[in-house]
Amino acid sequence: GESVGLHLPTLSVQEGDNSIINCAYSNSASDYFIWYKQESGKGPQFIIDIRSNMDKRQGQRVTVLLNKTVKHLSLQIAATQPGDSAVYFCAENAYSGGGADGLTFGKGTHLIIQP
Amino acid sequence: DAGVTQSPTHLIKTRGQHVTLRCSPISGHKSVSWYQQVLGQGPQFIFQYYEKEERGRGNFPDRFSARQFPNYSSELNVNALLLGDSALYLCASSLVVQGAGEQYFGPGTRLTVT
Protein backbone atom coordinates (compact mmCIF):
# COMPACT_ATOMS: atom_id res chain seq x y z
CA GLY A 1 0.00 0.00 0.00
CA GLU A 2 0.95 3.66 -0.15
CA SER A 3 3.01 5.14 2.61
CA VAL A 4 1.42 8.53 2.11
CA GLY A 5 -2.29 9.18 1.86
CA LEU A 6 -4.79 11.98 2.08
CA HIS A 7 -7.89 12.06 4.23
CA LEU A 8 -10.27 13.74 1.76
CA PRO A 9 -10.39 13.32 -2.01
CA THR A 10 -12.35 16.57 -2.54
CA LEU A 11 -12.47 19.77 -0.51
CA SER A 12 -14.86 22.60 -1.37
CA VAL A 13 -14.36 26.03 0.22
CA GLN A 14 -15.74 29.50 -0.27
CA GLU A 15 -13.54 32.08 -1.93
CA GLY A 16 -11.77 34.08 0.76
CA ASP A 17 -11.98 31.36 3.38
CA ASN A 18 -8.99 29.44 4.65
CA SER A 19 -8.36 25.90 3.39
CA ILE A 20 -6.76 23.04 5.26
CA ILE A 21 -5.62 19.96 3.39
CA ASN A 22 -4.49 16.98 5.42
CA CYS A 23 -2.07 14.16 4.77
CA ALA A 24 -1.04 11.06 6.72
CA TYR A 25 2.19 9.23 6.20
CA SER A 26 3.31 5.87 7.53
CA ASN A 27 7.07 5.80 6.98
CA SER A 28 8.59 6.91 10.25
CA ALA A 29 11.95 7.26 8.47
CA SER A 30 10.59 10.04 6.27
CA ASP A 31 12.49 13.23 6.89
CA TYR A 32 11.50 15.51 4.05
CA PHE A 33 7.98 16.50 3.02
CA ILE A 34 6.70 18.55 0.13
CA TRP A 35 3.35 19.91 -0.97
CA TYR A 36 2.65 20.15 -4.68
CA LYS A 37 -0.18 21.79 -6.60
CA GLN A 38 -1.22 20.28 -9.90
CA GLU A 39 -3.54 22.04 -12.29
CA SER A 40 -5.28 20.18 -15.06
CA GLY A 41 -2.92 19.30 -17.88
CA LYS A 42 0.19 20.49 -16.04
CA GLY A 43 2.98 18.99 -14.02
CA PRO A 44 3.06 19.31 -10.21
CA GLN A 45 4.14 22.74 -9.00
CA PHE A 46 6.25 23.02 -5.85
CA ILE A 47 4.45 24.92 -3.08
CA ILE A 48 6.36 24.44 0.14
CA ASP A 49 8.54 21.90 1.88
CA ILE A 50 9.46 21.03 5.44
CA ARG A 51 12.12 18.90 7.04
CA SER A 52 11.55 16.61 9.98
CA ASN A 53 13.50 18.85 12.35
CA MET A 54 10.75 21.48 12.02
CA ASP A 55 7.05 21.43 12.90
CA LYS A 56 5.92 24.53 11.03
CA ARG A 57 6.97 26.49 8.02
CA GLN A 58 5.32 29.47 6.39
CA GLY A 59 5.32 30.76 2.87
CA GLN A 60 3.25 33.27 1.01
CA ARG A 61 -0.37 32.53 2.04
CA VAL A 62 0.60 28.93 2.84
CA THR A 63 1.65 27.18 6.01
CA VAL A 64 2.75 23.59 6.39
CA LEU A 65 2.43 21.85 9.75
CA LEU A 66 4.20 18.62 10.59
CA ASN A 67 3.23 16.42 13.52
CA LYS A 68 5.74 13.59 13.68
CA THR A 69 4.09 12.00 16.71
CA VAL A 70 0.99 11.08 14.71
CA LYS A 71 2.70 11.20 11.31
CA HIS A 72 0.46 13.93 10.00
CA LEU A 73 1.10 16.77 7.59
CA SER A 74 -1.21 19.63 6.71
CA LEU A 75 -1.26 22.49 4.25
CA GLN A 76 -3.09 25.65 5.17
CA ILE A 77 -3.97 28.13 2.45
CA ALA A 78 -5.08 31.53 3.64
CA ALA A 79 -7.79 33.54 1.86
CA THR A 80 -8.26 31.04 -0.93
CA GLN A 81 -8.63 32.42 -4.42
CA PRO A 82 -10.08 30.93 -7.62
CA GLY A 83 -6.52 30.28 -8.82
CA ASP A 84 -6.02 27.92 -5.90
CA SER A 85 -8.37 25.39 -7.48
CA ALA A 86 -6.25 22.35 -8.25
CA VAL A 87 -5.28 18.93 -6.97
CA TYR A 88 -2.88 19.08 -4.04
CA PHE A 89 -0.44 16.28 -3.31
CA CYS A 90 1.73 15.70 -0.33
CA ALA A 91 4.94 13.79 -0.93
CA GLU A 92 7.57 12.40 1.35
CA ASN A 93 11.10 11.15 1.07
CA ALA A 94 13.36 9.24 3.37
CA TYR A 95 16.74 10.66 2.48
CA SER A 96 19.13 7.79 2.89
CA GLY A 97 22.15 9.73 1.73
CA GLY A 98 21.73 8.52 -1.79
CA GLY A 99 18.17 9.66 -2.40
CA ALA A 100 17.45 6.30 -3.90
CA ASP A 101 13.87 5.96 -2.81
CA GLY A 102 12.30 8.79 -4.73
CA LEU A 103 9.35 10.84 -3.60
CA THR A 104 6.26 8.94 -2.49
CA PHE A 105 3.05 10.76 -3.36
CA GLY A 106 -0.44 10.40 -2.00
CA LYS A 107 -3.53 10.23 -4.22
CA GLY A 108 -4.27 13.94 -3.94
CA THR A 109 -7.01 16.26 -2.73
CA HIS A 110 -9.05 18.20 -5.25
CA LEU A 111 -9.58 21.70 -3.90
CA ILE A 112 -12.64 23.44 -5.33
CA ILE A 113 -13.18 27.15 -4.69
CA GLN A 114 -16.79 28.22 -4.61
CA PRO A 115 -17.52 31.86 -5.63
CA ASP B 1 14.80 31.12 -17.13
CA ALA B 2 13.38 27.99 -18.74
CA GLY B 3 11.91 25.38 -16.46
CA VAL B 4 12.03 21.66 -16.99
CA THR B 5 11.10 20.83 -20.57
CA GLN B 6 9.80 17.53 -21.90
CA SER B 7 9.15 16.19 -25.35
CA PRO B 8 6.97 15.18 -26.96
CA THR B 9 3.86 16.62 -25.33
CA HIS B 10 1.61 13.83 -26.46
CA LEU B 11 2.28 10.43 -27.96
CA ILE B 12 0.12 7.58 -29.20
CA LYS B 13 1.66 4.14 -29.54
CA THR B 14 0.46 0.61 -30.17
CA ARG B 15 0.92 -2.30 -27.81
CA GLY B 16 4.30 -3.96 -28.24
CA GLN B 17 5.99 -0.85 -29.58
CA HIS B 18 8.85 1.05 -27.99
CA VAL B 19 8.85 4.69 -26.87
CA THR B 20 11.50 7.25 -25.92
CA LEU B 21 10.65 10.30 -23.85
CA ARG B 22 13.02 13.20 -23.37
CA CYS B 23 13.66 15.68 -20.60
CA SER B 24 15.86 18.73 -20.20
CA PRO B 25 16.42 19.86 -16.60
CA ILE B 26 16.61 23.40 -15.32
CA SER B 27 19.99 24.90 -16.13
CA GLY B 28 22.46 23.99 -13.41
CA HIS B 29 20.43 21.06 -12.11
CA LYS B 30 22.31 17.78 -12.13
CA SER B 31 19.61 15.42 -10.91
CA VAL B 32 16.73 14.15 -13.02
CA SER B 33 13.94 11.89 -11.83
CA TRP B 34 11.16 10.21 -13.77
CA TYR B 35 7.64 9.56 -12.52
CA GLN B 36 4.56 7.87 -13.95
CA GLN B 37 1.19 9.39 -13.16
CA VAL B 38 -1.88 7.34 -13.95
CA LEU B 39 -5.10 9.30 -14.23
CA GLY B 40 -6.58 10.07 -10.82
CA GLN B 41 -3.49 9.10 -8.85
CA GLY B 42 -0.32 10.66 -7.57
CA PRO B 43 2.97 10.29 -9.44
CA GLN B 44 4.96 7.10 -8.90
CA PHE B 45 8.74 7.13 -8.84
CA ILE B 46 10.47 5.30 -11.69
CA PHE B 47 14.13 6.42 -11.76
CA GLN B 48 16.52 8.99 -10.44
CA TYR B 49 19.77 9.96 -12.11
CA TYR B 50 22.45 12.18 -10.65
CA GLU B 51 25.67 13.08 -12.41
CA LYS B 52 24.83 10.56 -15.13
CA GLU B 53 24.53 7.65 -12.72
CA GLU B 54 21.37 5.82 -11.70
CA ARG B 55 20.78 6.59 -8.05
CA GLY B 56 17.42 5.00 -7.54
CA ARG B 57 14.79 2.85 -9.14
CA GLY B 58 11.16 2.39 -8.24
CA ASN B 59 9.06 -0.73 -8.56
CA PHE B 60 8.85 -0.87 -12.34
CA PRO B 61 9.68 -3.77 -14.69
CA ASP B 62 12.86 -4.01 -16.71
CA ARG B 63 10.94 -2.80 -19.77
CA PHE B 64 11.58 0.65 -18.32
CA SER B 65 15.07 2.07 -18.68
CA ALA B 66 16.65 5.50 -18.65
CA ARG B 67 19.89 7.31 -19.08
CA GLN B 68 21.34 10.74 -18.44
CA PHE B 69 23.63 12.53 -20.83
CA PRO B 70 26.71 14.72 -20.15
CA ASN B 71 24.54 17.84 -20.48
CA TYR B 72 22.25 16.35 -17.77
CA SER B 73 19.31 15.83 -20.10
CA SER B 74 17.66 12.46 -19.84
CA GLU B 75 15.73 9.86 -21.79
CA LEU B 76 13.17 7.38 -20.52
CA ASN B 77 12.70 4.29 -22.67
CA VAL B 78 9.83 1.84 -22.42
CA ASN B 79 9.87 -1.38 -24.42
CA ALA B 80 7.05 -3.77 -25.30
CA LEU B 81 4.36 -1.26 -24.41
CA LEU B 82 1.28 -2.45 -22.58
CA LEU B 83 -2.11 -0.76 -22.34
CA GLY B 84 -1.35 -0.14 -18.67
CA ASP B 85 1.61 2.03 -19.59
CA SER B 86 -0.80 4.75 -20.68
CA ALA B 87 -0.09 7.63 -18.32
CA LEU B 88 1.44 11.05 -17.89
CA TYR B 89 5.21 10.70 -17.63
CA LEU B 90 6.78 13.42 -15.55
CA CYS B 91 10.36 14.50 -15.32
CA ALA B 92 11.66 16.42 -12.31
CA SER B 93 14.99 18.11 -11.81
CA SER B 94 16.82 19.27 -8.73
CA LEU B 95 20.20 20.73 -7.87
CA VAL B 96 21.22 17.85 -5.69
CA VAL B 97 20.22 14.30 -4.95
CA GLN B 98 16.50 13.85 -4.39
CA GLY B 99 15.40 14.34 -0.84
CA ALA B 100 18.03 16.92 -0.14
CA GLY B 101 16.38 19.70 -2.08
CA GLU B 102 13.43 20.97 -4.04
CA GLN B 103 12.30 19.10 -7.12
CA TYR B 104 10.77 20.91 -10.05
CA PHE B 105 8.51 19.08 -12.46
CA GLY B 106 8.08 19.49 -16.17
CA PRO B 107 4.68 19.53 -17.90
CA GLY B 108 4.87 15.84 -18.69
CA THR B 109 4.42 13.65 -21.75
CA ARG B 110 0.98 12.13 -22.18
CA LEU B 111 1.44 8.59 -23.51
CA THR B 112 -1.53 6.68 -24.84
CA VAL B 113 -1.10 3.01 -25.71
CA THR B 114 -3.80 1.49 -27.92
Tab-separated table of C-alpha atoms in Angstrom:
chain	number	residue	atom	x	y	z
A	1	GLY	CA	0.000	0.000	0.000
A	2	GLU	CA	0.953	3.658	-0.154
A	3	SER	CA	3.014	5.136	2.613
A	4	VAL	CA	1.418	8.534	2.108
A	5	GLY	CA	-2.293	9.178	1.856
A	6	LEU	CA	-4.787	11.980	2.078
A	7	HIS	CA	-7.891	12.062	4.229
A	8	LEU	CA	-10.266	13.739	1.757
A	9	PRO	CA	-10.391	13.319	-2.006
A	10	THR	CA	-12.353	16.568	-2.539
A	11	LEU	CA	-12.472	19.774	-0.508
A	12	SER	CA	-14.858	22.597	-1.369
A	13	VAL	CA	-14.360	26.027	0.218
A	14	GLN	CA	-15.737	29.500	-0.274
A	15	GLU	CA	-13.542	32.081	-1.925
A	16	GLY	CA	-11.775	34.079	0.756
A	17	ASP	CA	-11.976	31.357	3.383
A	18	ASN	CA	-8.990	29.442	4.650
A	19	SER	CA	-8.359	25.895	3.386
A	20	ILE	CA	-6.761	23.041	5.263
A	21	ILE	CA	-5.616	19.958	3.387
A	22	ASN	CA	-4.492	16.981	5.419
A	23	CYS	CA	-2.068	14.165	4.770
A	24	ALA	CA	-1.041	11.064	6.718
A	25	TYR	CA	2.195	9.229	6.199
A	26	SER	CA	3.310	5.872	7.525
A	27	ASN	CA	7.074	5.803	6.975
A	28	SER	CA	8.593	6.915	10.252
A	29	ALA	CA	11.951	7.255	8.469
A	30	SER	CA	10.592	10.045	6.271
A	31	ASP	CA	12.486	13.229	6.891
A	32	TYR	CA	11.495	15.507	4.047
A	33	PHE	CA	7.981	16.499	3.019
A	34	ILE	CA	6.696	18.548	0.125
A	35	TRP	CA	3.348	19.905	-0.973
A	36	TYR	CA	2.654	20.154	-4.680
A	37	LYS	CA	-0.175	21.786	-6.602
A	38	GLN	CA	-1.225	20.285	-9.901
A	39	GLU	CA	-3.544	22.041	-12.294
A	40	SER	CA	-5.281	20.179	-15.060
A	41	GLY	CA	-2.918	19.297	-17.884
A	42	LYS	CA	0.188	20.490	-16.040
A	43	GLY	CA	2.976	18.988	-14.024
A	44	PRO	CA	3.061	19.312	-10.215
A	45	GLN	CA	4.136	22.738	-8.999
A	46	PHE	CA	6.247	23.024	-5.852
A	47	ILE	CA	4.449	24.920	-3.079
A	48	ILE	CA	6.362	24.444	0.136
A	49	ASP	CA	8.539	21.899	1.881
A	50	ILE	CA	9.456	21.034	5.436
A	51	ARG	CA	12.123	18.897	7.039
A	52	SER	CA	11.550	16.607	9.980
A	53	ASN	CA	13.496	18.847	12.351
A	54	MET	CA	10.750	21.477	12.016
A	55	ASP	CA	7.054	21.434	12.902
A	56	LYS	CA	5.923	24.532	11.026
A	57	ARG	CA	6.971	26.494	8.018
A	58	GLN	CA	5.316	29.474	6.394
A	59	GLY	CA	5.322	30.759	2.874
A	60	GLN	CA	3.247	33.272	1.005
A	61	ARG	CA	-0.369	32.527	2.036
A	62	VAL	CA	0.596	28.928	2.835
A	63	THR	CA	1.648	27.184	6.011
A	64	VAL	CA	2.746	23.587	6.393
A	65	LEU	CA	2.433	21.853	9.750
A	66	LEU	CA	4.199	18.619	10.590
A	67	ASN	CA	3.233	16.416	13.515
A	68	LYS	CA	5.743	13.594	13.682
A	69	THR	CA	4.093	12.003	16.706
A	70	VAL	CA	0.992	11.080	14.711
A	71	LYS	CA	2.696	11.202	11.315
A	72	HIS	CA	0.456	13.932	9.999
A	73	LEU	CA	1.096	16.769	7.595
A	74	SER	CA	-1.212	19.626	6.705
A	75	LEU	CA	-1.261	22.493	4.246
A	76	GLN	CA	-3.094	25.646	5.169
A	77	ILE	CA	-3.966	28.128	2.452
A	78	ALA	CA	-5.079	31.531	3.639
A	79	ALA	CA	-7.791	33.539	1.864
A	80	THR	CA	-8.264	31.036	-0.933
A	81	GLN	CA	-8.625	32.425	-4.423
A	82	PRO	CA	-10.080	30.927	-7.624
A	83	GLY	CA	-6.524	30.280	-8.820
A	84	ASP	CA	-6.017	27.918	-5.900
A	85	SER	CA	-8.375	25.386	-7.483
A	86	ALA	CA	-6.252	22.350	-8.254
A	87	VAL	CA	-5.283	18.926	-6.967
A	88	TYR	CA	-2.879	19.077	-4.039
A	89	PHE	CA	-0.437	16.280	-3.311
A	90	CYS	CA	1.726	15.700	-0.326
A	91	ALA	CA	4.942	13.794	-0.929
A	92	GLU	CA	7.572	12.396	1.353
A	93	ASN	CA	11.097	11.146	1.067
A	94	ALA	CA	13.361	9.245	3.372
A	95	TYR	CA	16.738	10.655	2.477
A	96	SER	CA	19.132	7.791	2.890
A	97	GLY	CA	22.152	9.733	1.733
A	98	GLY	CA	21.726	8.525	-1.793
A	99	GLY	CA	18.172	9.656	-2.398
A	100	ALA	CA	17.454	6.297	-3.900
A	101	ASP	CA	13.872	5.955	-2.808
A	102	GLY	CA	12.303	8.793	-4.735
A	103	LEU	CA	9.354	10.845	-3.595
A	104	THR	CA	6.262	8.944	-2.488
A	105	PHE	CA	3.047	10.757	-3.356
A	106	GLY	CA	-0.437	10.400	-2.005
A	107	LYS	CA	-3.529	10.229	-4.217
A	108	GLY	CA	-4.269	13.940	-3.940
A	109	THR	CA	-7.013	16.258	-2.731
A	110	HIS	CA	-9.050	18.195	-5.250
A	111	LEU	CA	-9.583	21.702	-3.896
A	112	ILE	CA	-12.643	23.439	-5.326
A	113	ILE	CA	-13.182	27.149	-4.693
A	114	GLN	CA	-16.787	28.221	-4.608
A	115	PRO	CA	-17.517	31.861	-5.633
B	1	ASP	CA	14.803	31.117	-17.131
B	2	ALA	CA	13.382	27.989	-18.742
B	3	GLY	CA	11.910	25.380	-16.462
B	4	VAL	CA	12.027	21.656	-16.995
B	5	THR	CA	11.102	20.827	-20.572
B	6	GLN	CA	9.805	17.534	-21.900
B	7	SER	CA	9.146	16.185	-25.351
B	8	PRO	CA	6.968	15.182	-26.965
B	9	THR	CA	3.857	16.625	-25.330
B	10	HIS	CA	1.606	13.833	-26.457
B	11	LEU	CA	2.282	10.435	-27.961
B	12	ILE	CA	0.119	7.581	-29.198
B	13	LYS	CA	1.660	4.135	-29.539
B	14	THR	CA	0.462	0.612	-30.173
B	15	ARG	CA	0.918	-2.305	-27.810
B	16	GLY	CA	4.304	-3.956	-28.240
B	17	GLN	CA	5.991	-0.846	-29.581
B	18	HIS	CA	8.848	1.052	-27.995
B	19	VAL	CA	8.846	4.689	-26.868
B	20	THR	CA	11.500	7.245	-25.923
B	21	LEU	CA	10.653	10.296	-23.854
B	22	ARG	CA	13.021	13.204	-23.368
B	23	CYS	CA	13.662	15.676	-20.604
B	24	SER	CA	15.859	18.735	-20.196
B	25	PRO	CA	16.418	19.857	-16.598
B	26	ILE	CA	16.610	23.395	-15.323
B	27	SER	CA	19.992	24.896	-16.132
B	28	GLY	CA	22.461	23.992	-13.408
B	29	HIS	CA	20.435	21.061	-12.106
B	30	LYS	CA	22.307	17.780	-12.133
B	31	SER	CA	19.611	15.420	-10.912
B	32	VAL	CA	16.734	14.146	-13.023
B	33	SER	CA	13.941	11.888	-11.827
B	34	TRP	CA	11.164	10.208	-13.774
B	35	TYR	CA	7.642	9.556	-12.520
B	36	GLN	CA	4.560	7.872	-13.954
B	37	GLN	CA	1.186	9.386	-13.163
B	38	VAL	CA	-1.876	7.341	-13.947
B	39	LEU	CA	-5.102	9.303	-14.231
B	40	GLY	CA	-6.578	10.075	-10.824
B	41	GLN	CA	-3.486	9.104	-8.853
B	42	GLY	CA	-0.322	10.655	-7.572
B	43	PRO	CA	2.968	10.291	-9.439
B	44	GLN	CA	4.964	7.101	-8.899
B	45	PHE	CA	8.738	7.128	-8.836
B	46	ILE	CA	10.473	5.301	-11.690
B	47	PHE	CA	14.126	6.418	-11.761
B	48	GLN	CA	16.524	8.989	-10.442
B	49	TYR	CA	19.771	9.964	-12.113
B	50	TYR	CA	22.448	12.176	-10.654
B	51	GLU	CA	25.670	13.076	-12.408
B	52	LYS	CA	24.834	10.560	-15.134
B	53	GLU	CA	24.527	7.651	-12.717
B	54	GLU	CA	21.371	5.817	-11.696
B	55	ARG	CA	20.784	6.592	-8.045
B	56	GLY	CA	17.418	4.997	-7.536
B	57	ARG	CA	14.792	2.846	-9.143
B	58	GLY	CA	11.156	2.391	-8.238
B	59	ASN	CA	9.060	-0.730	-8.562
B	60	PHE	CA	8.848	-0.867	-12.342
B	61	PRO	CA	9.676	-3.769	-14.686
B	62	ASP	CA	12.862	-4.009	-16.713
B	63	ARG	CA	10.942	-2.800	-19.768
B	64	PHE	CA	11.584	0.647	-18.324
B	65	SER	CA	15.073	2.071	-18.677
B	66	ALA	CA	16.645	5.496	-18.647
B	67	ARG	CA	19.889	7.307	-19.083
B	68	GLN	CA	21.339	10.740	-18.441
B	69	PHE	CA	23.630	12.531	-20.828
B	70	PRO	CA	26.713	14.720	-20.149
B	71	ASN	CA	24.538	17.836	-20.481
B	72	TYR	CA	22.251	16.345	-17.765
B	73	SER	CA	19.313	15.832	-20.105
B	74	SER	CA	17.662	12.462	-19.840
B	75	GLU	CA	15.727	9.865	-21.790
B	76	LEU	CA	13.173	7.380	-20.525
B	77	ASN	CA	12.700	4.290	-22.670
B	78	VAL	CA	9.835	1.845	-22.423
B	79	ASN	CA	9.872	-1.381	-24.420
B	80	ALA	CA	7.050	-3.769	-25.300
B	81	LEU	CA	4.361	-1.255	-24.411
B	82	LEU	CA	1.276	-2.446	-22.582
B	83	LEU	CA	-2.108	-0.761	-22.341
B	84	GLY	CA	-1.352	-0.140	-18.671
B	85	ASP	CA	1.615	2.029	-19.591
B	86	SER	CA	-0.804	4.753	-20.677
B	87	ALA	CA	-0.091	7.625	-18.319
B	88	LEU	CA	1.444	11.052	-17.892
B	89	TYR	CA	5.210	10.697	-17.628
B	90	LEU	CA	6.785	13.421	-15.548
B	91	CYS	CA	10.365	14.502	-15.316
B	92	ALA	CA	11.661	16.421	-12.306
B	93	SER	CA	14.988	18.114	-11.809
B	94	SER	CA	16.824	19.267	-8.731
B	95	LEU	CA	20.200	20.735	-7.866
B	96	VAL	CA	21.217	17.845	-5.691
B	97	VAL	CA	20.224	14.302	-4.950
B	98	GLN	CA	16.504	13.854	-4.388
B	99	GLY	CA	15.399	14.340	-0.841
B	100	ALA	CA	18.028	16.917	-0.145
B	101	GLY	CA	16.384	19.705	-2.082
B	102	GLU	CA	13.435	20.969	-4.036
B	103	GLN	CA	12.299	19.097	-7.116
B	104	TYR	CA	10.772	20.906	-10.051
B	105	PHE	CA	8.511	19.081	-12.460
B	106	GLY	CA	8.076	19.493	-16.175
B	107	PRO	CA	4.677	19.534	-17.899
B	108	GLY	CA	4.871	15.838	-18.691
B	109	THR	CA	4.421	13.655	-21.749
B	110	ARG	CA	0.978	12.132	-22.177
B	111	LEU	CA	1.443	8.585	-23.509
B	112	THR	CA	-1.534	6.679	-24.839
B	113	VAL	CA	-1.102	3.013	-25.712
B	114	THR	CA	-3.796	1.490	-27.925
